Amino acid sequence: MTLAEVAERCYHITSSYLASSSDSAIVGSTKEALNLTRRYFLQDVFTQWNPFSKKLSFSYNGGKDCQVLLILYLSCLWEFFAESVGSSQYPAQYHQFPLRFLPTVYINQTETFTTLENSIESTRKRYFLSVYESPQNQTSMPEAFKKFLDVHPQTEAIVIGIRHTDPFGSDLDCVQKTDKNWPTFMRIQPLLHWKLANVWSLLLYSNEEICGLYETGFTSIGSINSTVPNPFLKKSHSDLQNPFQWEIENAFGKRKEDINKVRVSKLSSADVQLFAGCSDDEYYPGWYLVDDSLERAGRS
Ligand code: ATP
Protein backbone atom coordinates (compact mmCIF):
# COMPACT_ATOMS: atom_id res chain seq x y z
CA MET A 1 0.00 0.00 0.00
CA THR A 2 1.03 3.61 -0.63
CA LEU A 3 -0.44 6.98 0.32
CA ALA A 4 -1.72 7.25 -3.28
CA GLU A 5 -3.62 3.96 -2.92
CA VAL A 6 -5.10 4.97 0.44
CA ALA A 7 -6.17 8.33 -0.99
CA GLU A 8 -7.81 6.53 -3.91
CA ARG A 9 -9.61 4.17 -1.49
CA CYS A 10 -10.90 7.18 0.49
CA TYR A 11 -12.12 8.69 -2.78
CA HIS A 12 -14.02 5.48 -3.53
CA ILE A 13 -15.51 5.50 0.00
CA THR A 14 -16.88 9.04 -0.35
CA SER A 15 -18.05 8.47 -3.95
CA SER A 16 -19.83 5.28 -2.95
CA TYR A 17 -21.50 7.08 -0.01
CA LEU A 18 -22.64 9.93 -2.28
CA ALA A 19 -24.03 7.45 -4.81
CA SER A 20 -25.87 5.35 -2.19
CA SER A 21 -29.63 5.10 -2.35
CA SER A 22 -30.50 5.26 1.37
CA ASP A 23 -33.51 7.49 2.01
CA SER A 24 -32.52 8.21 5.64
CA ALA A 25 -32.51 11.88 6.66
CA ILE A 26 -29.09 11.47 8.30
CA VAL A 27 -27.56 10.12 5.08
CA GLY A 28 -29.17 12.97 3.11
CA SER A 29 -27.76 15.66 5.41
CA THR A 30 -24.37 13.94 5.51
CA LYS A 31 -24.19 13.99 1.71
CA GLU A 32 -24.81 17.75 1.79
CA ALA A 33 -22.19 18.24 4.51
CA LEU A 34 -19.71 16.10 2.55
CA ASN A 35 -20.21 18.06 -0.67
CA LEU A 36 -19.66 21.36 1.13
CA THR A 37 -16.43 20.12 2.74
CA ARG A 38 -15.32 18.83 -0.66
CA ARG A 39 -15.93 22.25 -2.21
CA TYR A 40 -13.99 23.95 0.61
CA PHE A 41 -10.97 21.73 0.02
CA LEU A 42 -10.96 21.76 -3.77
CA GLN A 43 -12.00 25.37 -4.43
CA ASP A 44 -10.86 27.38 -1.41
CA VAL A 45 -8.04 25.52 0.31
CA PHE A 46 -6.03 23.58 -2.29
CA THR A 47 -6.07 26.56 -4.66
CA GLN A 48 -4.30 28.67 -1.98
CA TRP A 49 -2.10 26.07 -0.29
CA ASN A 50 -0.86 23.34 -2.59
CA PRO A 51 -1.55 20.11 -0.64
CA PHE A 52 1.50 18.52 -2.27
CA SER A 53 3.80 21.17 -0.80
CA LYS A 54 4.83 21.35 2.85
CA LYS A 55 2.68 24.44 3.40
CA LEU A 56 -0.30 22.43 4.63
CA SER A 57 -0.36 20.13 7.67
CA PHE A 58 -3.07 18.02 9.24
CA SER A 59 -3.77 18.04 13.00
CA TYR A 60 -4.55 14.57 14.21
CA ASN A 61 -5.25 13.10 17.66
CA GLY A 62 -6.92 9.79 16.77
CA GLY A 63 -10.46 11.02 17.57
CA LYS A 64 -13.51 10.34 15.39
CA ASP A 65 -13.77 13.91 14.05
CA CYS A 66 -10.22 14.07 12.76
CA GLN A 67 -10.48 10.53 11.38
CA VAL A 68 -13.57 11.39 9.35
CA LEU A 69 -11.87 14.61 8.20
CA LEU A 70 -8.76 12.64 7.25
CA ILE A 71 -10.87 10.35 5.03
CA LEU A 72 -12.39 13.45 3.38
CA TYR A 73 -9.00 15.13 3.04
CA LEU A 74 -7.42 12.08 1.39
CA SER A 75 -10.44 11.67 -0.87
CA CYS A 76 -10.07 15.30 -2.04
CA LEU A 77 -6.32 14.90 -2.39
CA TRP A 78 -6.97 12.04 -4.82
CA GLU A 79 -9.56 14.08 -6.71
CA PHE A 80 -7.18 17.07 -6.91
CA PHE A 81 -4.42 14.82 -8.27
CA ALA A 82 -6.76 13.12 -10.77
CA GLU A 83 -7.97 16.52 -12.02
CA SER A 84 -4.39 17.73 -12.57
CA VAL A 85 -3.61 14.51 -14.47
CA GLY A 86 -6.77 14.94 -16.56
CA SER A 87 -5.86 18.49 -17.58
CA SER A 88 -2.23 17.69 -18.37
CA GLN A 89 -0.91 17.34 -21.90
CA TYR A 90 0.96 14.20 -20.85
CA PRO A 91 -0.72 10.78 -20.57
CA ALA A 92 -1.69 9.46 -17.08
CA GLN A 93 1.19 6.97 -16.92
CA TYR A 94 3.68 9.85 -16.77
CA HIS A 95 2.16 11.21 -13.57
CA GLN A 96 3.18 10.10 -10.12
CA PHE A 97 1.26 10.94 -6.92
CA PRO A 98 3.53 13.64 -5.46
CA LEU A 99 3.34 12.72 -1.75
CA ARG A 100 4.53 9.61 0.09
CA PHE A 101 3.58 10.77 3.60
CA LEU A 102 1.06 13.28 4.86
CA PRO A 103 2.52 16.01 7.14
CA THR A 104 0.65 15.64 10.43
CA VAL A 105 0.87 17.22 13.86
CA TYR A 106 -0.13 15.50 17.11
CA ILE A 107 0.12 17.43 20.38
CA ASN A 108 0.68 14.86 23.06
CA GLN A 109 -0.38 17.00 25.99
CA THR A 110 -1.97 14.96 28.69
CA GLU A 111 -2.10 11.40 29.93
CA THR A 112 -3.83 9.50 27.15
CA PHE A 113 -5.59 6.14 27.10
CA THR A 114 -3.17 3.53 25.74
CA THR A 115 -5.97 2.24 23.47
CA LEU A 116 -5.99 5.69 21.82
CA GLU A 117 -2.19 5.78 21.62
CA ASN A 118 -2.21 2.35 19.93
CA SER A 119 -4.95 3.50 17.58
CA ILE A 120 -2.93 6.62 16.62
CA GLU A 121 0.04 4.38 15.90
CA SER A 122 -1.94 2.01 13.69
CA THR A 123 -3.64 4.88 11.81
CA ARG A 124 -0.23 6.52 11.38
CA LYS A 125 0.85 3.46 9.41
CA ARG A 126 -2.48 2.90 7.63
CA TYR A 127 -2.79 6.47 6.30
CA PHE A 128 0.93 7.14 5.79
CA LEU A 129 1.04 10.01 8.26
CA SER A 130 4.37 11.64 8.91
CA VAL A 131 3.55 12.56 12.50
CA TYR A 132 5.26 15.32 14.43
CA GLU A 133 4.59 14.34 18.02
CA SER A 134 5.13 17.13 20.54
CA PRO A 135 7.12 16.41 23.68
CA GLN A 136 4.70 15.53 26.50
CA ASN A 137 3.65 18.05 29.16
CA GLN A 138 3.91 21.26 27.17
CA THR A 139 2.81 24.29 29.10
CA SER A 140 0.02 25.05 26.62
CA MET A 141 -1.38 24.24 23.16
CA PRO A 142 -0.02 27.52 21.65
CA GLU A 143 3.42 26.71 23.05
CA ALA A 144 3.24 23.19 21.57
CA PHE A 145 2.25 24.55 18.14
CA LYS A 146 5.07 27.11 18.32
CA LYS A 147 7.53 24.25 18.82
CA PHE A 148 5.96 22.42 15.87
CA LEU A 149 6.41 25.50 13.65
CA ASP A 150 10.03 25.86 14.79
CA VAL A 151 10.65 22.36 13.42
CA HIS A 152 8.41 22.81 10.32
CA PRO A 153 8.73 26.51 9.41
CA GLN A 154 7.30 25.94 5.90
CA THR A 155 3.85 25.31 7.42
CA GLU A 156 1.37 28.05 6.53
CA ALA A 157 -1.95 26.35 7.28
CA ILE A 158 -3.17 23.49 9.48
CA VAL A 159 -6.32 21.44 8.90
CA ILE A 160 -8.37 20.98 12.10
CA GLY A 161 -11.41 18.75 12.76
CA ILE A 162 -13.30 21.17 15.01
CA ARG A 163 -17.11 21.50 14.65
CA HIS A 164 -19.50 24.36 15.50
CA THR A 165 -20.97 22.27 18.32
CA ASP A 166 -17.56 21.86 20.04
CA PRO A 167 -16.60 24.22 22.90
CA PHE A 168 -15.52 27.60 21.40
CA GLY A 169 -16.53 26.34 17.94
CA SER A 170 -19.75 28.27 17.36
CA ASP A 171 -18.28 31.44 15.78
CA LEU A 172 -15.46 29.98 13.74
CA ASP A 173 -14.95 30.18 9.95
CA CYS A 174 -13.63 27.56 7.57
CA VAL A 175 -10.45 29.56 6.95
CA GLN A 176 -9.13 31.96 9.59
CA LYS A 177 -5.94 33.20 11.16
CA THR A 178 -4.95 32.00 14.64
CA ASP A 179 -5.84 34.18 17.65
CA LYS A 180 -3.46 36.80 19.07
CA ASN A 181 -1.91 34.61 21.76
CA TRP A 182 -1.13 31.84 19.23
CA PRO A 183 1.75 31.40 16.77
CA THR A 184 0.70 32.60 13.31
CA PHE A 185 -0.79 30.14 10.83
CA MET A 186 -4.09 29.75 9.00
CA ARG A 187 -6.62 27.42 10.61
CA ILE A 188 -8.45 25.33 8.02
CA GLN A 189 -11.71 24.05 9.56
CA PRO A 190 -13.83 22.34 6.90
CA LEU A 191 -15.83 20.15 9.33
CA LEU A 192 -17.49 23.00 11.24
CA HIS A 193 -20.97 22.37 9.82
CA TRP A 194 -20.93 18.60 10.54
CA LYS A 195 -23.29 17.31 13.23
CA LEU A 196 -22.42 14.32 15.41
CA ALA A 197 -24.81 12.11 13.40
CA ASN A 198 -23.04 13.09 10.14
CA VAL A 199 -19.66 12.13 11.57
CA TRP A 200 -20.89 8.69 12.67
CA SER A 201 -22.79 8.08 9.46
CA LEU A 202 -19.75 8.50 7.19
CA LEU A 203 -17.27 6.96 9.62
CA LEU A 204 -19.32 3.78 10.13
CA TYR A 205 -20.04 3.56 6.40
CA SER A 206 -16.31 3.88 5.60
CA ASN A 207 -15.65 0.49 7.26
CA GLU A 208 -12.30 1.88 8.43
CA GLU A 209 -11.12 0.67 11.83
CA ILE A 210 -11.90 3.22 14.55
CA CYS A 211 -10.57 3.60 18.10
CA GLY A 212 -11.97 0.81 20.31
CA LEU A 213 -12.87 3.22 23.13
CA TYR A 214 -15.89 4.36 21.11
CA GLU A 215 -17.37 0.88 21.24
CA THR A 216 -17.27 0.92 25.04
CA GLY A 217 -19.47 4.00 25.38
CA PHE A 218 -17.03 6.89 24.85
CA THR A 219 -18.39 9.65 22.62
CA SER A 220 -15.46 12.11 22.84
CA ILE A 221 -12.00 11.29 24.16
CA GLY A 222 -9.92 13.54 26.43
CA SER A 223 -7.28 12.59 28.97
CA ILE A 224 -7.59 9.53 31.25
CA ASN A 225 -8.30 11.73 34.25
CA SER A 226 -11.07 13.70 32.62
CA THR A 227 -12.96 11.22 30.41
CA VAL A 228 -15.42 8.40 31.18
CA PRO A 229 -17.99 6.62 29.01
CA ASN A 230 -20.97 8.85 28.27
CA PRO A 231 -23.50 8.49 31.14
CA PHE A 232 -26.37 8.90 28.65
CA LEU A 233 -25.32 5.60 27.08
CA LYS A 234 -25.74 3.57 30.27
CA LYS A 235 -27.85 0.55 29.41
CA SER A 236 -29.64 0.89 32.74
CA HIS A 237 -30.49 4.52 31.88
CA SER A 238 -32.58 3.95 28.76
CA ASP A 239 -33.43 1.61 25.94
CA LEU A 240 -31.63 2.89 22.82
CA GLN A 241 -31.72 1.77 19.18
CA ASN A 242 -28.76 1.88 16.80
CA PRO A 243 -29.35 4.88 14.47
CA PHE A 244 -26.69 3.60 12.01
CA GLN A 245 -27.82 0.09 11.16
CA TRP A 246 -27.95 0.97 7.44
CA GLU A 247 -24.39 2.35 7.47
CA ILE A 248 -23.06 -0.72 9.28
CA GLU A 249 -24.83 -3.26 7.05
CA ASN A 250 -24.00 -1.43 3.81
CA ALA A 251 -20.52 -0.30 4.76
CA PHE A 252 -17.92 0.13 2.03
CA GLY A 253 -16.44 -3.22 1.00
CA LYS A 254 -18.37 -5.05 3.74
CA ARG A 255 -18.12 -8.83 3.67
CA LYS A 256 -21.33 -10.81 4.22
CA GLU A 257 -19.98 -12.61 7.31
CA ASP A 258 -19.24 -9.25 8.99
CA ILE A 259 -22.61 -7.71 8.19
CA ASN A 260 -23.30 -6.44 11.74
CA LYS A 261 -19.71 -5.81 12.78
CA VAL A 262 -18.05 -2.44 13.28
CA ARG A 263 -14.27 -2.53 12.90
CA VAL A 264 -12.79 -1.22 16.15
CA SER A 265 -9.25 -1.37 17.51
CA LYS A 266 -8.55 -3.69 20.45
CA LEU A 267 -8.74 -2.27 23.97
CA SER A 268 -5.30 -2.23 25.60
CA SER A 269 -4.90 -4.45 28.67
CA ALA A 270 -4.11 -1.32 30.73
CA ASP A 271 -7.47 0.18 29.75
CA VAL A 272 -9.34 -3.09 30.35
CA GLN A 273 -7.98 -3.02 33.90
CA LEU A 274 -8.76 0.66 34.26
CA PHE A 275 -12.42 0.16 33.29
CA ALA A 276 -12.78 -3.00 35.41
CA GLY A 277 -12.00 -0.94 38.50
CA CYS A 278 -14.27 1.97 37.57
CA SER A 279 -17.77 0.86 36.96
CA ASP A 280 -20.21 -2.03 36.89
CA ASP A 281 -22.35 -0.30 34.30
CA GLU A 282 -22.67 -1.43 30.76
CA TYR A 283 -22.83 1.09 27.95
CA TYR A 284 -24.15 1.23 24.40
CA PRO A 285 -21.48 2.03 21.79
CA GLY A 286 -20.69 5.74 21.29
CA TRP A 287 -22.52 5.88 17.95
CA TYR A 288 -25.87 5.26 19.69
CA LEU A 289 -25.74 8.91 20.79
CA VAL A 290 -26.61 11.55 18.16
CA ASP A 291 -27.53 14.52 20.34
CA ASP A 292 -24.71 17.04 19.84
CA SER A 293 -25.44 18.71 23.16
CA LEU A 294 -24.63 15.46 25.02
CA GLU A 295 -21.50 14.51 23.07
CA ARG A 296 -19.13 15.68 25.80
CA ALA A 297 -21.18 14.51 28.78
CA GLY A 298 -18.43 12.00 29.58
CA ARG A 299 -15.74 14.72 29.71
CA SER A 300 -15.09 17.02 32.64
P1 ATP B 1 -13.47 13.29 19.86
O1 ATP B 1 -14.30 14.52 20.24
O2 ATP B 1 -14.30 12.09 19.65
O3 ATP B 1 -12.34 13.05 20.82
P2 ATP B 1 -11.70 14.60 17.99
O4 ATP B 1 -10.58 14.42 18.95
O5 ATP B 1 -11.35 14.40 16.55
O6 ATP B 1 -12.88 13.62 18.38
P3 ATP B 1 -11.99 17.18 19.24
O7 ATP B 1 -11.43 16.64 20.52
O8 ATP B 1 -13.23 18.00 19.29
O9 ATP B 1 -12.31 16.04 18.17
O10 ATP B 1 -10.84 18.03 18.57
C1 ATP B 1 -11.13 18.81 17.40
C2 ATP B 1 -9.94 18.76 16.45
O11 ATP B 1 -8.84 19.49 17.01
C3 ATP B 1 -9.41 17.37 16.14
O12 ATP B 1 -10.18 16.74 15.14
C4 ATP B 1 -7.98 17.68 15.72
O13 ATP B 1 -7.94 18.12 14.37
C5 ATP B 1 -7.62 18.86 16.63
N1 ATP B 1 -6.96 18.39 17.86
C6 ATP B 1 -7.51 18.29 19.09
N2 ATP B 1 -6.61 17.86 19.98
C7 ATP B 1 -5.45 17.70 19.30
C8 ATP B 1 -4.14 17.27 19.67
N3 ATP B 1 -3.85 16.93 20.91
N4 ATP B 1 -3.19 17.22 18.69
C9 ATP B 1 -3.47 17.57 17.42
N5 ATP B 1 -4.69 17.97 17.03
C10 ATP B 1 -5.66 18.05 17.95
Coordinates of C-alpha atoms and ligand atoms in Angstrom, one line a residue:
M1 CA 0.0 0.0 0.0
T2 CA 1.0 3.6 -0.6
L3 CA -0.4 7.0 0.3
A4 CA -1.7 7.2 -3.3
E5 CA -3.6 4.0 -2.9
V6 CA -5.1 5.0 0.4
A7 CA -6.2 8.3 -1.0
E8 CA -7.8 6.5 -3.9
R9 CA -9.6 4.2 -1.5
C10 CA -10.9 7.2 0.5
Y11 CA -12.1 8.7 -2.8
H12 CA -14.0 5.5 -3.5
I13 CA -15.5 5.5 0.0
T14 CA -16.9 9.0 -0.4
S15 CA -18.1 8.5 -3.9
S16 CA -19.8 5.3 -3.0
Y17 CA -21.5 7.1 0.0
L18 CA -22.6 9.9 -2.3
A19 CA -24.0 7.5 -4.8
S20 CA -25.9 5.4 -2.2
S21 CA -29.6 5.1 -2.4
S22 CA -30.5 5.3 1.4
D23 CA -33.5 7.5 2.0
S24 CA -32.5 8.2 5.6
A25 CA -32.5 11.9 6.7
I26 CA -29.1 11.5 8.3
V27 CA -27.6 10.1 5.1
G28 CA -29.2 13.0 3.1
S29 CA -27.8 15.7 5.4
T30 CA -24.4 13.9 5.5
K31 CA -24.2 14.0 1.7
E32 CA -24.8 17.8 1.8
A33 CA -22.2 18.2 4.5
L34 CA -19.7 16.1 2.6
N35 CA -20.2 18.1 -0.7
L36 CA -19.7 21.4 1.1
T37 CA -16.4 20.1 2.7
R38 CA -15.3 18.8 -0.7
R39 CA -15.9 22.2 -2.2
Y40 CA -14.0 24.0 0.6
F41 CA -11.0 21.7 0.0
L42 CA -11.0 21.8 -3.8
Q43 CA -12.0 25.4 -4.4
D44 CA -10.9 27.4 -1.4
V45 CA -8.0 25.5 0.3
F46 CA -6.0 23.6 -2.3
T47 CA -6.1 26.6 -4.7
Q48 CA -4.3 28.7 -2.0
W49 CA -2.1 26.1 -0.3
N50 CA -0.9 23.3 -2.6
P51 CA -1.5 20.1 -0.6
F52 CA 1.5 18.5 -2.3
S53 CA 3.8 21.2 -0.8
K54 CA 4.8 21.4 2.9
K55 CA 2.7 24.4 3.4
L56 CA -0.3 22.4 4.6
S57 CA -0.4 20.1 7.7
F58 CA -3.1 18.0 9.2
S59 CA -3.8 18.0 13.0
Y60 CA -4.6 14.6 14.2
N61 CA -5.3 13.1 17.7
G62 CA -6.9 9.8 16.8
G63 CA -10.5 11.0 17.6
K64 CA -13.5 10.3 15.4
D65 CA -13.8 13.9 14.0
C66 CA -10.2 14.1 12.8
Q67 CA -10.5 10.5 11.4
V68 CA -13.6 11.4 9.4
L69 CA -11.9 14.6 8.2
L70 CA -8.8 12.6 7.2
I71 CA -10.9 10.4 5.0
L72 CA -12.4 13.4 3.4
Y73 CA -9.0 15.1 3.0
L74 CA -7.4 12.1 1.4
S75 CA -10.4 11.7 -0.9
C76 CA -10.1 15.3 -2.0
L77 CA -6.3 14.9 -2.4
W78 CA -7.0 12.0 -4.8
E79 CA -9.6 14.1 -6.7
F80 CA -7.2 17.1 -6.9
F81 CA -4.4 14.8 -8.3
A82 CA -6.8 13.1 -10.8
E83 CA -8.0 16.5 -12.0
S84 CA -4.4 17.7 -12.6
V85 CA -3.6 14.5 -14.5
G86 CA -6.8 14.9 -16.6
S87 CA -5.9 18.5 -17.6
S88 CA -2.2 17.7 -18.4
Q89 CA -0.9 17.3 -21.9
Y90 CA 1.0 14.2 -20.9
P91 CA -0.7 10.8 -20.6
A92 CA -1.7 9.5 -17.1
Q93 CA 1.2 7.0 -16.9
Y94 CA 3.7 9.9 -16.8
H95 CA 2.2 11.2 -13.6
Q96 CA 3.2 10.1 -10.1
F97 CA 1.3 10.9 -6.9
P98 CA 3.5 13.6 -5.5
L99 CA 3.3 12.7 -1.7
R100 CA 4.5 9.6 0.1
F101 CA 3.6 10.8 3.6
L102 CA 1.1 13.3 4.9
P103 CA 2.5 16.0 7.1
T104 CA 0.6 15.6 10.4
V105 CA 0.9 17.2 13.9
Y106 CA -0.1 15.5 17.1
I107 CA 0.1 17.4 20.4
N108 CA 0.7 14.9 23.1
Q109 CA -0.4 17.0 26.0
T110 CA -2.0 15.0 28.7
E111 CA -2.1 11.4 29.9
T112 CA -3.8 9.5 27.1
F113 CA -5.6 6.1 27.1
T114 CA -3.2 3.5 25.7
T115 CA -6.0 2.2 23.5
L116 CA -6.0 5.7 21.8
E117 CA -2.2 5.8 21.6
N118 CA -2.2 2.3 19.9
S119 CA -4.9 3.5 17.6
I120 CA -2.9 6.6 16.6
E121 CA 0.0 4.4 15.9
S122 CA -1.9 2.0 13.7
T123 CA -3.6 4.9 11.8
R124 CA -0.2 6.5 11.4
K125 CA 0.8 3.5 9.4
R126 CA -2.5 2.9 7.6
Y127 CA -2.8 6.5 6.3
F128 CA 0.9 7.1 5.8
L129 CA 1.0 10.0 8.3
S130 CA 4.4 11.6 8.9
V131 CA 3.5 12.6 12.5
Y132 CA 5.3 15.3 14.4
E133 CA 4.6 14.3 18.0
S134 CA 5.1 17.1 20.5
P135 CA 7.1 16.4 23.7
Q136 CA 4.7 15.5 26.5
N137 CA 3.7 18.1 29.2
Q138 CA 3.9 21.3 27.2
T139 CA 2.8 24.3 29.1
S140 CA 0.0 25.0 26.6
M141 CA -1.4 24.2 23.2
P142 CA 0.0 27.5 21.6
E143 CA 3.4 26.7 23.0
A144 CA 3.2 23.2 21.6
F145 CA 2.2 24.5 18.1
K146 CA 5.1 27.1 18.3
K147 CA 7.5 24.3 18.8
F148 CA 6.0 22.4 15.9
L149 CA 6.4 25.5 13.6
D150 CA 10.0 25.9 14.8
V151 CA 10.6 22.4 13.4
H152 CA 8.4 22.8 10.3
P153 CA 8.7 26.5 9.4
Q154 CA 7.3 25.9 5.9
T155 CA 3.8 25.3 7.4
E156 CA 1.4 28.1 6.5
A157 CA -1.9 26.4 7.3
I158 CA -3.2 23.5 9.5
V159 CA -6.3 21.4 8.9
I160 CA -8.4 21.0 12.1
G161 CA -11.4 18.8 12.8
I162 CA -13.3 21.2 15.0
R163 CA -17.1 21.5 14.6
H164 CA -19.5 24.4 15.5
T165 CA -21.0 22.3 18.3
D166 CA -17.6 21.9 20.0
P167 CA -16.6 24.2 22.9
F168 CA -15.5 27.6 21.4
G169 CA -16.5 26.3 17.9
S170 CA -19.8 28.3 17.4
D171 CA -18.3 31.4 15.8
L172 CA -15.5 30.0 13.7
D173 CA -15.0 30.2 9.9
C174 CA -13.6 27.6 7.6
V175 CA -10.4 29.6 7.0
Q176 CA -9.1 32.0 9.6
K177 CA -5.9 33.2 11.2
T178 CA -4.9 32.0 14.6
D179 CA -5.8 34.2 17.6
K180 CA -3.5 36.8 19.1
N181 CA -1.9 34.6 21.8
W182 CA -1.1 31.8 19.2
P183 CA 1.7 31.4 16.8
T184 CA 0.7 32.6 13.3
F185 CA -0.8 30.1 10.8
M186 CA -4.1 29.8 9.0
R187 CA -6.6 27.4 10.6
I188 CA -8.5 25.3 8.0
Q189 CA -11.7 24.0 9.6
P190 CA -13.8 22.3 6.9
L191 CA -15.8 20.2 9.3
L192 CA -17.5 23.0 11.2
H193 CA -21.0 22.4 9.8
W194 CA -20.9 18.6 10.5
K195 CA -23.3 17.3 13.2
L196 CA -22.4 14.3 15.4
A197 CA -24.8 12.1 13.4
N198 CA -23.0 13.1 10.1
V199 CA -19.7 12.1 11.6
W200 CA -20.9 8.7 12.7
S201 CA -22.8 8.1 9.5
L202 CA -19.8 8.5 7.2
L203 CA -17.3 7.0 9.6
L204 CA -19.3 3.8 10.1
Y205 CA -20.0 3.6 6.4
S206 CA -16.3 3.9 5.6
N207 CA -15.6 0.5 7.3
E208 CA -12.3 1.9 8.4
E209 CA -11.1 0.7 11.8
I210 CA -11.9 3.2 14.5
C211 CA -10.6 3.6 18.1
G212 CA -12.0 0.8 20.3
L213 CA -12.9 3.2 23.1
Y214 CA -15.9 4.4 21.1
E215 CA -17.4 0.9 21.2
T216 CA -17.3 0.9 25.0
G217 CA -19.5 4.0 25.4
F218 CA -17.0 6.9 24.8
T219 CA -18.4 9.7 22.6
S220 CA -15.5 12.1 22.8
I221 CA -12.0 11.3 24.2
G222 CA -9.9 13.5 26.4
S223 CA -7.3 12.6 29.0
I224 CA -7.6 9.5 31.3
N225 CA -8.3 11.7 34.3
S226 CA -11.1 13.7 32.6
T227 CA -13.0 11.2 30.4
V228 CA -15.4 8.4 31.2
P229 CA -18.0 6.6 29.0
N230 CA -21.0 8.9 28.3
P231 CA -23.5 8.5 31.1
F232 CA -26.4 8.9 28.6
L233 CA -25.3 5.6 27.1
K234 CA -25.7 3.6 30.3
K235 CA -27.8 0.5 29.4
S236 CA -29.6 0.9 32.7
H237 CA -30.5 4.5 31.9
S238 CA -32.6 4.0 28.8
D239 CA -33.4 1.6 25.9
L240 CA -31.6 2.9 22.8
Q241 CA -31.7 1.8 19.2
N242 CA -28.8 1.9 16.8
P243 CA -29.4 4.9 14.5
F244 CA -26.7 3.6 12.0
Q245 CA -27.8 0.1 11.2
W246 CA -28.0 1.0 7.4
E247 CA -24.4 2.4 7.5
I248 CA -23.1 -0.7 9.3
E249 CA -24.8 -3.3 7.1
N250 CA -24.0 -1.4 3.8
A251 CA -20.5 -0.3 4.8
F252 CA -17.9 0.1 2.0
G253 CA -16.4 -3.2 1.0
K254 CA -18.4 -5.0 3.7
R255 CA -18.1 -8.8 3.7
K256 CA -21.3 -10.8 4.2
E257 CA -20.0 -12.6 7.3
D258 CA -19.2 -9.2 9.0
I259 CA -22.6 -7.7 8.2
N260 CA -23.3 -6.4 11.7
K261 CA -19.7 -5.8 12.8
V262 CA -18.0 -2.4 13.3
R263 CA -14.3 -2.5 12.9
V264 CA -12.8 -1.2 16.1
S265 CA -9.3 -1.4 17.5
K266 CA -8.5 -3.7 20.4
L267 CA -8.7 -2.3 24.0
S268 CA -5.3 -2.2 25.6
S269 CA -4.9 -4.5 28.7
A270 CA -4.1 -1.3 30.7
D271 CA -7.5 0.2 29.8
V272 CA -9.3 -3.1 30.3
Q273 CA -8.0 -3.0 33.9
L274 CA -8.8 0.7 34.3
F275 CA -12.4 0.2 33.3
A276 CA -12.8 -3.0 35.4
G277 CA -12.0 -0.9 38.5
C278 CA -14.3 2.0 37.6
S279 CA -17.8 0.9 37.0
D280 CA -20.2 -2.0 36.9
D281 CA -22.3 -0.3 34.3
E282 CA -22.7 -1.4 30.8
Y283 CA -22.8 1.1 27.9
Y284 CA -24.1 1.2 24.4
P285 CA -21.5 2.0 21.8
G286 CA -20.7 5.7 21.3
W287 CA -22.5 5.9 18.0
Y288 CA -25.9 5.3 19.7
L289 CA -25.7 8.9 20.8
V290 CA -26.6 11.6 18.2
D291 CA -27.5 14.5 20.3
D292 CA -24.7 17.0 19.8
S293 CA -25.4 18.7 23.2
L294 CA -24.6 15.5 25.0
E295 CA -21.5 14.5 23.1
R296 CA -19.1 15.7 25.8
A297 CA -21.2 14.5 28.8
G298 CA -18.4 12.0 29.6
R299 CA -15.7 14.7 29.7
S300 CA -15.1 17.0 32.6
Ligands
ATP1 P1 -13.5 13.3 19.9 O1 -14.3 14.5 20.2 O2 -14.3 12.1 19.6 O3 -12.3 13.1 20.8 P2 -11.7 14.6 18.0 O4 -10.6 14.4 19.0 O5 -11.4 14.4 16.6 O6 -12.9 13.6 18.4 P3 -12.0 17.2 19.2 O7 -11.4 16.6 20.5 O8 -13.2 18.0 19.3 O9 -12.3 16.0 18.2 O10 -10.8 18.0 18.6 C1 -11.1 18.8 17.4 C2 -9.9 18.8 16.5 O11 -8.8 19.5 17.0 C3 -9.4 17.4 16.1 O12 -10.2 16.7 15.1 C4 -8.0 17.7 15.7 O13 -7.9 18.1 14.4 C5 -7.6 18.9 16.6 N1 -7.0 18.4 17.9 C6 -7.5 18.3 19.1 N2 -6.6 17.9 20.0 C7 -5.5 17.7 19.3 C8 -4.1 17.3 19.7 N3 -3.8 16.9 20.9 N4 -3.2 17.2 18.7 C9 -3.5 17.6 17.4 N5 -4.7 18.0 17.0 C10 -5.7 18.0 17.9

